[in-house]
CSV table of C-alpha atoms and ligand atoms in Angstrom, one decimal:
chain,number,residue,atom,x,y,z
F,1,UNK,CA,7.8,141.5,119.4
F,2,UNK,CA,10.7,143.2,120.7
F,3,UNK,CA,14.3,142.2,120.7
F,4,UNK,CA,14.5,140.7,124.4
F,5,UNK,CA,11.1,138.6,123.2
F,6,UNK,CA,12.7,137.2,119.9
F,7,UNK,CA,15.6,136.2,122.1
F,8,UNK,CA,13.7,135.0,124.5
F,9,UNK,CA,11.6,132.8,122.0
F,10,UNK,CA,14.5,131.5,120.2
F,11,UNK,CA,16.0,130.0,123.8
F,12,UNK,CA,12.2,128.6,124.6
F,13,UNK,CA,11.7,127.0,121.3
F,14,UNK,CA,15.2,126.3,120.3
F,15,UNK,CA,15.5,128.1,117.1
F,16,UNK,CA,18.1,130.0,115.9
F,17,UNK,CA,17.6,133.7,114.8
F,18,UNK,CA,19.2,136.0,112.4
F,19,UNK,CA,21.5,138.9,114.1
F,20,UNK,CA,18.3,141.0,115.0
F,21,UNK,CA,20.3,143.2,117.6
F,22,UNK,CA,22.9,144.4,115.0
F,23,UNK,CA,21.0,144.6,112.1
F,24,UNK,CA,18.4,146.9,114.4
F,25,UNK,CA,21.4,149.5,114.7
F,26,UNK,CA,21.7,149.2,118.4
F,27,UNK,CA,25.3,149.9,120.0
F,28,UNK,CA,26.5,148.0,123.0
F,29,UNK,CA,24.6,150.2,125.6
F,30,UNK,CA,21.3,149.1,123.9
F,31,UNK,CA,22.3,145.4,124.1
F,32,UNK,CA,22.7,145.7,127.7
F,33,UNK,CA,19.1,147.1,127.9
F,34,UNK,CA,17.9,144.3,125.6
F,35,UNK,CA,20.1,141.8,127.8
F,36,UNK,CA,18.4,143.3,131.0
F,37,UNK,CA,14.4,143.3,129.6
F,38,UNK,CA,15.9,139.7,128.3
F,39,UNK,CA,16.4,138.4,131.7
F,40,UNK,CA,13.9,139.9,133.3
F,41,UNK,CA,11.3,138.2,131.7
F,42,UNK,CA,12.9,135.0,133.4
F,43,UNK,CA,13.0,136.6,136.5
F,44,UNK,CA,9.3,137.1,136.0
F,45,UNK,CA,8.7,133.4,135.1
F,46,UNK,CA,10.1,132.9,138.3
F,47,UNK,CA,13.7,132.5,138.0
F,48,UNK,CA,16.4,134.1,140.5
F,49,UNK,CA,19.5,136.0,139.7
F,50,UNK,CA,22.7,134.2,141.1
F,51,UNK,CA,25.6,135.8,139.7
F,52,UNK,CA,27.3,137.2,136.8
F,53,UNK,CA,29.6,136.3,134.2
F,54,UNK,CA,32.1,137.6,132.2
F,55,UNK,CA,32.9,136.5,128.3
F,56,UNK,CA,35.4,137.2,125.7
F,57,UNK,CA,38.2,137.6,128.5
F,58,UNK,CA,40.7,135.5,126.6
F,59,UNK,CA,42.3,135.6,123.2
F,60,UNK,CA,41.2,132.0,122.5
F,61,UNK,CA,37.8,133.1,122.8
F,62,UNK,CA,37.7,136.4,121.2
F,63,UNK,CA,39.4,134.4,118.2
F,64,UNK,CA,36.7,131.8,118.0
F,65,UNK,CA,33.7,134.2,118.1
F,66,UNK,CA,35.8,137.5,116.0
F,67,UNK,CA,34.5,139.6,119.1
F,68,UNK,CA,37.1,141.3,120.8
F,69,UNK,CA,35.9,143.0,123.8
F,70,UNK,CA,35.3,141.8,127.0
F,71,UNK,CA,31.2,141.5,128.3
F,72,UNK,CA,29.5,140.5,130.9
F,73,UNK,CA,25.8,138.6,131.1
F,74,UNK,CA,23.6,137.6,134.2
F,75,UNK,CA,23.4,134.0,135.8
F,76,UNK,CA,20.1,132.7,137.2
F,77,UNK,CA,19.5,129.5,139.4
F,78,UNK,CA,17.9,127.7,136.4
F,79,UNK,CA,21.5,127.8,134.6
F,80,UNK,CA,23.3,126.1,137.7
F,81,UNK,CA,23.7,122.2,136.8
F,82,UNK,CA,25.2,120.0,139.8
F,83,UNK,CA,28.4,118.9,139.9
F,84,UNK,CA,28.5,115.8,138.0
F,85,UNK,CA,24.9,115.9,137.1
F,86,UNK,CA,23.2,115.7,133.7
F,87,UNK,CA,22.0,118.1,131.0
F,88,UNK,CA,19.9,117.5,127.8
F,89,UNK,CA,22.0,118.6,125.0
F,90,UNK,CA,18.3,118.7,123.1
F,91,UNK,CA,16.9,121.6,125.3
F,92,UNK,CA,19.7,123.9,123.2
F,93,UNK,CA,20.2,125.1,119.9
F,94,UNK,CA,24.0,124.2,119.3
F,95,UNK,CA,25.5,124.3,122.6
F,96,UNK,CA,29.3,124.4,123.6
F,97,UNK,CA,31.2,124.1,126.8
F,98,UNK,CA,34.7,125.9,128.1
F,99,UNK,CA,36.5,125.7,131.5
F,100,UNK,CA,36.2,128.2,133.6
F,101,UNK,CA,37.1,129.8,137.0
F,102,UNK,CA,34.7,131.0,139.1
F,103,UNK,CA,34.5,133.4,142.3
F,104,UNK,CA,32.0,133.5,145.0
F,105,UNK,CA,31.4,137.0,145.9
F,106,UNK,CA,30.2,138.8,148.9
F,107,UNK,CA,28.0,142.0,148.6
F,108,UNK,CA,31.2,144.6,147.3
F,109,UNK,CA,32.6,142.1,145.1
F,110,UNK,CA,35.4,140.7,146.7
F,111,UNK,CA,36.3,137.0,146.0
F,112,UNK,CA,35.3,134.9,149.6
F,113,UNK,CA,35.8,131.8,147.3
F,114,UNK,CA,37.3,130.3,144.2
F,115,UNK,CA,36.1,127.2,142.0
F,116,UNK,CA,36.9,125.1,139.0
F,117,UNK,CA,33.7,125.5,136.7
F,118,UNK,CA,32.4,124.7,133.2
F,119,UNK,CA,30.4,126.7,131.3
F,120,UNK,CA,27.5,125.6,128.6
F,121,UNK,CA,27.2,128.3,126.3
F,122,UNK,CA,24.6,128.1,124.0
F,123,UNK,CA,23.9,131.0,121.1
F,124,UNK,CA,20.5,132.2,120.3
F,125,UNK,CA,21.7,133.1,116.8
F,126,UNK,CA,22.3,130.7,113.7
F,127,UNK,CA,25.3,129.1,112.9
F,128,UNK,CA,26.8,130.6,116.3
F,129,UNK,CA,27.7,134.0,114.6
F,130,UNK,CA,27.0,137.3,115.9
F,131,UNK,CA,28.5,140.9,116.4
F,132,UNK,CA,29.3,142.5,119.3
F,133,UNK,CA,25.5,144.5,120.4
F,134,UNK,CA,24.2,140.7,119.3
F,135,UNK,CA,26.0,138.6,122.0
F,136,UNK,CA,25.6,141.2,124.6
F,137,UNK,CA,21.7,141.0,123.9
F,138,UNK,CA,21.7,137.4,124.1
F,139,UNK,CA,22.9,137.4,127.6
F,140,UNK,CA,26.2,136.5,126.1
F,141,UNK,CA,25.4,133.4,125.3
F,142,UNK,CA,24.6,132.1,128.6
F,143,UNK,CA,22.9,128.8,129.4
F,144,UNK,CA,24.3,126.8,132.1
F,145,UNK,CA,27.1,126.6,134.2
F,146,UNK,CA,28.9,123.8,136.6
F,147,UNK,CA,30.8,125.1,139.6
F,148,UNK,CA,33.0,122.4,141.5
F,149,UNK,CA,34.1,122.5,145.2
F,150,UNK,CA,34.7,125.9,146.7
F,151,UNK,CA,38.2,126.2,147.7
F,152,UNK,CA,39.6,129.6,149.8
F,153,UNK,CA,41.6,131.6,147.8
F,154,UNK,CA,45.2,130.6,146.9
F,155,UNK,CA,47.9,133.0,147.1
F,156,UNK,CA,47.7,132.9,143.2
F,157,UNK,CA,45.3,132.2,140.4
F,158,UNK,CA,47.4,133.4,137.4
F,159,UNK,CA,49.5,130.6,135.9
F,160,UNK,CA,47.4,127.5,136.6
F,161,UNK,CA,46.9,124.9,134.1
F,162,UNK,CA,43.3,124.1,132.4
F,163,UNK,CA,41.9,120.9,130.6
F,164,UNK,CA,39.0,120.7,129.2
F,165,UNK,CA,38.1,116.8,128.3
F,166,UNK,CA,35.7,115.0,127.0
F,167,UNK,CA,34.9,111.2,127.4
F,168,UNK,CA,38.4,111.0,129.1
F,169,UNK,CA,40.5,113.1,126.5
F,170,UNK,CA,42.0,116.1,126.3
F,171,UNK,CA,40.3,118.7,124.2
F,172,UNK,CA,41.4,121.7,125.1
F,173,UNK,CA,44.6,122.8,126.9
F,174,UNK,CA,44.8,126.3,128.6
F,175,UNK,CA,46.0,128.4,131.7
F,176,UNK,CA,44.5,130.8,133.8
F,177,UNK,CA,46.8,133.5,132.6
F,178,UNK,CA,44.9,133.4,129.5
F,179,UNK,CA,41.6,135.0,131.4
F,180,UNK,CA,42.4,138.6,131.4
F,181,UNK,CA,46.3,137.8,132.5
F,182,UNK,CA,45.3,136.6,135.5
F,183,UNK,CA,41.2,135.8,136.5
F,184,UNK,CA,41.8,137.9,140.1
F,185,UNK,CA,41.5,140.9,137.3
F,186,UNK,CA,37.7,139.8,136.8
F,187,UNK,CA,36.8,140.7,140.0
F,188,UNK,CA,37.4,144.5,139.7
F,189,UNK,CA,35.5,144.4,136.0
F,190,UNK,CA,32.7,142.7,137.3
F,191,UNK,CA,32.4,145.4,139.8
F,192,UNK,CA,32.8,148.3,137.8
F,193,UNK,CA,30.2,146.7,134.8
F,194,UNK,CA,27.9,145.8,137.6
F,195,UNK,CA,28.1,149.6,138.9
F,196,UNK,CA,28.0,151.2,135.4
F,197,UNK,CA,25.0,148.9,134.8
F,198,UNK,CA,23.2,149.7,138.2
F,199,UNK,CA,23.6,146.2,139.2
F,200,UNK,CA,24.1,145.4,142.7
F,201,UNK,CA,26.3,142.8,143.9
F,202,UNK,CA,24.4,140.4,146.3
F,203,UNK,CA,26.2,138.2,149.2
F,204,UNK,CA,26.7,134.5,147.8
F,205,UNK,CA,26.6,135.5,144.1
F,206,UNK,CA,28.8,134.1,141.9
F,207,UNK,CA,31.4,135.4,138.9
F,208,UNK,CA,32.2,133.5,136.1
F,209,UNK,CA,35.6,134.7,134.7
F,210,UNK,CA,35.5,133.7,131.3
F,211,UNK,CA,36.7,130.8,129.5
F,212,UNK,CA,40.8,129.7,129.8
F,213,UNK,CA,40.3,128.0,126.2
F,214,UNK,CA,37.9,128.0,123.2
F,215,UNK,CA,34.5,126.2,123.5
F,216,UNK,CA,33.7,122.8,122.1
F,217,UNK,CA,30.7,121.4,121.2
F,218,UNK,CA,28.4,119.4,123.5
F,219,UNK,CA,27.3,116.4,122.1
F,220,UNK,CA,24.8,114.1,123.5
F,221,UNK,CA,26.0,111.7,125.6
F,222,UNK,CA,29.1,113.2,126.2
F,223,UNK,CA,30.9,113.2,129.5
F,224,UNK,CA,32.6,116.8,129.9
F,225,UNK,CA,35.3,117.7,132.5
F,226,UNK,CA,37.0,120.7,133.5
F,227,UNK,CA,40.1,120.4,135.2
F,228,UNK,CA,42.0,123.4,136.8
F,229,UNK,CA,45.6,122.8,138.7
F,230,UNK,CA,45.6,122.9,142.1
F,231,UNK,CA,41.4,123.7,142.6
F,232,UNK,CA,40.3,120.6,141.1
F,233,UNK,CA,37.2,119.6,138.8
F,234,UNK,CA,33.8,120.4,137.5
F,235,UNK,CA,31.8,117.6,135.2
F,236,UNK,CA,28.9,116.7,133.7
F,237,UNK,CA,27.2,114.4,131.0
F,238,UNK,CA,24.8,115.4,128.4
F,239,UNK,CA,21.8,113.4,127.7
J,1,OOG,C1,30.3,134.4,123.9
J,1,OOG,C2,30.3,134.2,125.6
J,1,OOG,C3,31.7,133.6,125.6
J,1,OOG,C4,33.5,133.3,127.7
J,1,OOG,O1,33.8,132.7,128.6
J,1,OOG,O2,34.5,133.9,127.0
J,1,OOG,C5,31.9,133.0,127.0
J,1,OOG,C6,30.3,133.1,122.9
J,1,OOG,O3,31.5,132.7,122.8
J,1,OOG,O4,29.2,132.8,122.5
J,1,OOG,O5,31.0,133.0,127.8
């Protein structure tokens, strides 16, 4: 089996695997090619690319996973959960949720709207432990995302309060300033990363700018809500 196949199998069978990509000696560039092959398998099964995500754009996230470099991954339509919708926590290995800001892009990578968002991440590696090439190849732990109501771009996005609530209690507190200093920096970063990988942005694609706080485990039965000051909320319930 190729490394992309191993990661794909791990996801489909909900079985964590060892850090096979860093163990193989692959560097970050090779890891992105593995990610591309992994997502191509999903597309081959009928999924459609709907956007990109940045990861590890905040210190809180870098510290949580011990990798200190911004990374990016691909989003497909199968990962989308409607706002207020439900997910089966049992479909994942060890799911976590984190509050984010999402942009809607045009084909040039400019933002046409912004929304509060929740990302569901699920590392395919045992104990949620990985080195940089592992997490890149694993499509940066992408598993699902919820987009709240799209808003016109406000004058500033750089210092809005962010909460992650679980069952009505505050589990994480942060600020959009934690995301690259200003989440709008995610736009240029995504355009650069995508063009260096030969990815053509499409009108209407979503860009997840990265989490503003550390992630929290998603337990069955939990109701999780991201609140971004001035933008609104995005929520899901886990079965
Ligand atoms: C890597 C993905 C991180 C973010 O928003 O920082 C990420 C991980 O924590 O497993 O999506």
